[in-house]
Every structure is written in structure tokens, then in C-alpha cells.
């Protein structure tokens, strides 16, 4: 009798332990999302970038930005999302902007900044070739794209720099505040993770 009962208990409790673990992780992310250090989040988003909290002029959370820096070419990709960090990590809801929207990433310590725009106004495809335009708007922006701007200084798996992403669109100003920007790793020693390039 005992031999038949123990496996049933083990398998019936396993989902509860998993659910408890996931809820614990979510609560930690939600605590960070509400706290002053939230923009230092190193949580990985669905596209393989790091997810950071966006705040408005009143310093209250109004969304999130998934930022992906490629160490091989120094190119940047950004996806804007509505909702909390926890929601964005799960995929979130795109925060679509007009196609002429520009995002700025400033690097105060280097006295440099870059401007992210759409890849094009036809499909604004991501690196997998998927169109990112929905009803004439998008949440996907890149640097350098076809701008011809120099991105070589962003290359390398050891790149690590304080940065601030900000933009203004549809009458709303948003910023990540100060974040630590590190690359999505391609080379030895990079910040590798299981998401594709």
C-alpha cells in the first residue's frame, strides 16, 4: 500500500512546488518593478535582451524596454512594451509608436549618445525577418540601421557602461533612468543566454 501511495503523492505535489517557485520569482520581479532600483533589472526578455522599467515624468512606471546590444557588431535593438517588468518578461503587450519616433540612448561616462529609429517604413522587420509594423505603428527600433553611424565603440563582450534610454511620443515622455548596459553575448566571455541572435 505504501509503495503505491508515495508516487501518487510525489507527482501530485510537484505542480504545487513548481507553481510556488514561479510565484516567488514573479513576486521578486514585481517588487523590483515598483522599487527605485527597478531600472537596474537584468531580467531577460522574450527577444533575448535585458528588460528595464520605463518611468514617466512623475517617476512612476509606465512600461518597459527590452534592450539588446550585440557585441559582435555593436548594434542595438529595442522593443517597447506596456505593463510591468513581469508582464514584459513573459512577452508583454507592444507599446506601439508612430514610425517616425526616435529613441535616444545616452552614455554620460563616454559623452556619447545614439539614436534608434525604425529599420524602414515598409515592414520594419526584426533580425528574424518578422514584420514589426502593426496598423502603421511599431514598438521596435534599431541602431545604427542604415544611418551610417559608427557602432564600433559598442562592440566587444567586455562592454559595460552606464546608459539612459529616453524618448517622447504621443505627448508622453519616458525614460529608463540609469541602467547598466551590457551586451547579448556572441563571443567568449559575453553575457550568453539561450535565446537566439
CSV table of C-alpha atoms in Angstrom, one decimal:
chain,number,residue,atom,x,y,z
A,1,UNK,CA,0.0,0.0,0.0
A,2,UNK,CA,2.8,2.4,0.9
A,3,UNK,CA,4.6,1.8,-2.4
A,4,UNK,CA,1.6,2.7,-4.4
A,5,UNK,CA,0.7,5.9,-2.4
A,6,UNK,CA,4.2,7.5,-2.4
A,7,UNK,CA,4.5,8.0,-6.1
A,8,UNK,CA,1.0,9.5,-6.2
A,9,UNK,CA,1.9,12.0,-3.5
A,10,UNK,CA,5.2,12.9,-5.2
A,11,UNK,CA,3.6,13.6,-8.6
A,12,UNK,CA,0.5,15.3,-7.2
A,13,UNK,CA,2.7,17.8,-5.2
A,14,UNK,CA,5.2,18.5,-7.9
A,15,UNK,CA,3.0,21.0,-9.7
A,16,UNK,CA,2.4,22.8,-6.4
A,17,UNK,CA,6.1,23.2,-5.8
A,18,UNK,CA,6.6,24.5,-9.4
A,19,UNK,CA,3.7,26.9,-9.1
A,20,UNK,CA,5.1,28.1,-5.7
A,21,UNK,CA,8.6,28.7,-7.2
A,22,UNK,CA,7.2,30.6,-10.2
A,23,UNK,CA,5.0,32.8,-8.0
A,24,UNK,CA,8.1,33.5,-5.8
A,25,UNK,CA,10.0,34.6,-8.9
A,26,UNK,CA,7.1,36.8,-10.1
A,27,UNK,CA,6.9,38.5,-6.7
A,28,UNK,CA,10.6,39.3,-6.7
A,29,UNK,CA,10.3,40.9,-10.2
A,30,UNK,CA,7.2,42.8,-9.2
A,31,UNK,CA,8.9,44.1,-6.1
A,32,UNK,CA,11.8,45.3,-8.3
A,33,UNK,CA,9.3,46.8,-10.8
A,34,UNK,CA,7.9,49.0,-8.0
A,35,UNK,CA,11.2,49.9,-6.4
A,36,UNK,CA,13.7,52.7,-7.0
A,37,UNK,CA,16.3,50.2,-8.3
A,38,UNK,CA,13.9,48.7,-10.9
A,39,UNK,CA,15.8,50.1,-13.9
A,40,UNK,CA,18.8,48.0,-12.9
A,41,UNK,CA,16.9,44.8,-13.7
A,42,UNK,CA,18.9,42.2,-15.6
A,43,UNK,CA,15.9,40.0,-16.4
A,44,UNK,CA,15.9,38.5,-19.9
A,45,UNK,CA,13.0,39.3,-22.2
A,46,UNK,CA,11.4,37.1,-24.9
A,47,UNK,CA,13.8,38.5,-27.6
A,48,UNK,CA,17.0,37.8,-25.6
A,49,UNK,CA,17.6,41.3,-24.5
A,50,UNK,CA,17.5,42.7,-21.0
A,51,UNK,CA,14.3,44.3,-19.7
A,52,UNK,CA,14.3,47.6,-17.9
A,53,UNK,CA,11.5,49.7,-16.4
A,54,UNK,CA,10.3,52.8,-18.1
A,55,UNK,CA,9.1,55.7,-16.0
A,56,UNK,CA,7.3,58.9,-16.8
A,57,UNK,CA,7.9,62.5,-15.7
A,58,UNK,CA,6.5,61.6,-12.3
A,59,UNK,CA,8.9,58.7,-11.9
A,60,UNK,CA,6.0,56.2,-11.9
A,61,UNK,CA,6.3,53.1,-14.1
A,62,UNK,CA,4.6,53.4,-17.4
A,63,UNK,CA,6.0,50.4,-19.3
A,64,UNK,CA,9.3,48.7,-20.1
A,65,UNK,CA,12.0,48.5,-22.7
A,66,UNK,CA,13.8,45.3,-23.8
A,67,UNK,CA,17.3,46.4,-24.9
A,68,UNK,CA,19.6,44.0,-26.8
A,69,UNK,CA,23.2,45.1,-27.6
A,70,UNK,CA,25.0,42.7,-29.9
A,71,UNK,CA,28.7,42.5,-29.0
A,72,UNK,CA,29.8,41.3,-32.5
A,73,UNK,CA,28.6,44.4,-34.4
A,74,UNK,CA,27.7,46.9,-31.7
A,75,UNK,CA,24.1,47.2,-33.0
A,76,UNK,CA,21.2,47.9,-30.7
A,77,UNK,CA,17.6,46.6,-30.8
A,78,UNK,CA,14.9,48.0,-28.5
A,79,UNK,CA,11.3,46.7,-28.0
A,80,UNK,CA,8.9,48.9,-26.1
A,81,UNK,CA,6.2,47.2,-24.0
A,82,UNK,CA,3.2,48.2,-21.9
A,83,UNK,CA,2.8,46.9,-18.4
A,84,UNK,CA,5.2,45.8,-15.7
A,85,UNK,CA,8.5,44.1,-15.9
A,86,UNK,CA,7.0,40.7,-15.1
A,87,UNK,CA,4.5,41.1,-18.0
A,88,UNK,CA,7.2,42.1,-20.4
A,89,UNK,CA,9.4,39.2,-19.5
A,90,UNK,CA,6.5,36.9,-20.4
A,91,UNK,CA,6.1,38.6,-23.7
A,92,UNK,CA,4.0,41.6,-22.7
A,93,UNK,CA,1.9,43.9,-24.9
A,94,UNK,CA,3.7,46.0,-27.5
A,95,UNK,CA,3.7,49.7,-26.9
A,96,UNK,CA,3.4,50.9,-30.5
A,97,UNK,CA,4.6,54.3,-31.5
A,98,UNK,CA,4.5,56.3,-34.8
A,99,UNK,CA,7.1,55.2,-37.3
A,100,UNK,CA,8.9,58.5,-37.1
A,101,UNK,CA,9.5,58.1,-33.4
A,102,UNK,CA,13.2,58.3,-32.3
A,103,UNK,CA,14.7,56.8,-29.1
A,104,UNK,CA,17.9,58.1,-27.6
A,105,UNK,CA,20.4,56.1,-25.6
A,106,UNK,CA,22.9,58.4,-23.8
A,107,UNK,CA,26.2,57.2,-22.3
A,108,UNK,CA,27.2,60.0,-19.8
A,109,UNK,CA,30.5,58.5,-18.9
A,110,UNK,CA,31.6,58.4,-22.6
A,111,UNK,CA,29.9,61.7,-23.6
A,112,UNK,CA,28.2,59.8,-26.4
A,113,UNK,CA,24.6,59.1,-27.5
A,114,UNK,CA,22.9,57.1,-30.2
A,115,UNK,CA,19.6,57.5,-31.9
A,116,UNK,CA,17.4,54.5,-32.6
A,117,UNK,CA,14.8,54.6,-35.4
A,118,UNK,CA,12.8,52.1,-37.4
A,119,UNK,CA,14.6,49.9,-40.0
A,120,UNK,CA,12.2,51.0,-42.7
A,121,UNK,CA,8.6,52.2,-43.1
A,122,UNK,CA,7.5,49.1,-45.1
A,123,UNK,CA,7.9,46.2,-42.6
A,124,UNK,CA,10.4,47.3,-40.0
A,125,UNK,CA,11.5,43.7,-39.8
A,126,UNK,CA,13.4,42.3,-36.9
A,127,UNK,CA,16.5,40.2,-37.3
A,128,UNK,CA,14.4,37.1,-37.9
A,129,UNK,CA,12.6,38.8,-40.7
A,130,UNK,CA,9.3,39.3,-38.9
A,131,UNK,CA,7.4,42.5,-39.7
A,132,UNK,CA,7.1,44.6,-36.6
A,133,UNK,CA,4.6,47.1,-38.0
A,134,UNK,CA,1.0,46.9,-36.7
A,135,UNK,CA,-1.6,49.3,-38.0
A,136,UNK,CA,1.0,51.8,-39.1
A,137,UNK,CA,2.9,51.8,-35.8
A,138,UNK,CA,5.7,49.8,-34.2
A,139,UNK,CA,7.4,49.1,-30.9
A,140,UNK,CA,10.7,48.0,-32.5
A,141,UNK,CA,13.7,50.4,-33.0
A,142,UNK,CA,17.3,49.8,-34.0
A,143,UNK,CA,20.8,51.4,-34.2
A,144,UNK,CA,22.7,52.0,-36.5
A,145,UNK,CA,20.5,50.6,-39.2
A,146,UNK,CA,21.2,52.3,-42.5
A,147,UNK,CA,22.2,55.6,-40.8
A,148,UNK,CA,25.9,55.0,-41.4
A,149,UNK,CA,26.7,55.9,-37.8
A,150,UNK,CA,29.8,54.3,-36.2
A,151,UNK,CA,28.9,51.5,-33.9
A,152,UNK,CA,32.4,50.1,-33.4
A,153,UNK,CA,32.8,51.6,-30.0
A,154,UNK,CA,29.8,49.4,-28.8
A,155,UNK,CA,31.5,46.2,-29.9
A,156,UNK,CA,33.1,43.6,-27.6
A,157,UNK,CA,31.9,41.2,-25.0
A,158,UNK,CA,33.5,43.3,-22.2
A,159,UNK,CA,31.5,46.4,-23.0
A,160,UNK,CA,29.7,47.6,-19.8
A,161,UNK,CA,28.6,51.2,-19.5
A,162,UNK,CA,26.0,53.3,-17.6
A,163,UNK,CA,23.3,54.4,-20.0
A,164,UNK,CA,19.9,56.1,-20.2
A,165,UNK,CA,17.2,55.4,-22.8
A,166,UNK,CA,14.6,58.0,-23.3
A,167,UNK,CA,12.0,59.2,-25.8
A,168,UNK,CA,9.0,61.3,-26.2
A,169,UNK,CA,6.0,60.2,-28.3
A,170,UNK,CA,2.3,60.9,-28.3
A,171,UNK,CA,2.8,63.5,-25.7
A,172,UNK,CA,4.4,61.1,-23.3
A,173,UNK,CA,8.0,61.3,-22.1
A,174,UNK,CA,9.6,58.1,-20.9
A,175,UNK,CA,13.0,57.1,-19.6
A,176,UNK,CA,14.8,54.1,-18.1
A,177,UNK,CA,16.7,56.3,-15.8
A,178,UNK,CA,20.3,55.0,-15.2
A,179,UNK,CA,20.9,51.4,-16.3
A,180,UNK,CA,24.0,49.2,-16.8
A,181,UNK,CA,24.1,48.3,-20.5
A,182,UNK,CA,25.9,45.0,-21.3
A,183,UNK,CA,25.8,43.0,-24.5
A,184,UNK,CA,23.9,40.0,-25.5
A,185,UNK,CA,27.0,37.7,-25.9
A,186,UNK,CA,28.2,36.2,-29.1
A,187,UNK,CA,31.8,35.8,-28.2
A,188,UNK,CA,33.8,34.1,-25.4
A,189,UNK,CA,33.0,35.7,-22.1
A,190,UNK,CA,29.9,37.5,-23.3
A,191,UNK,CA,26.6,37.6,-21.5
A,192,UNK,CA,25.3,34.4,-23.2
A,193,UNK,CA,21.8,33.0,-22.7
A,194,UNK,CA,19.6,30.5,-24.5
A,195,UNK,CA,17.8,33.0,-26.8
A,196,UNK,CA,18.7,33.2,-30.5
A,197,UNK,CA,20.6,36.1,-32.1
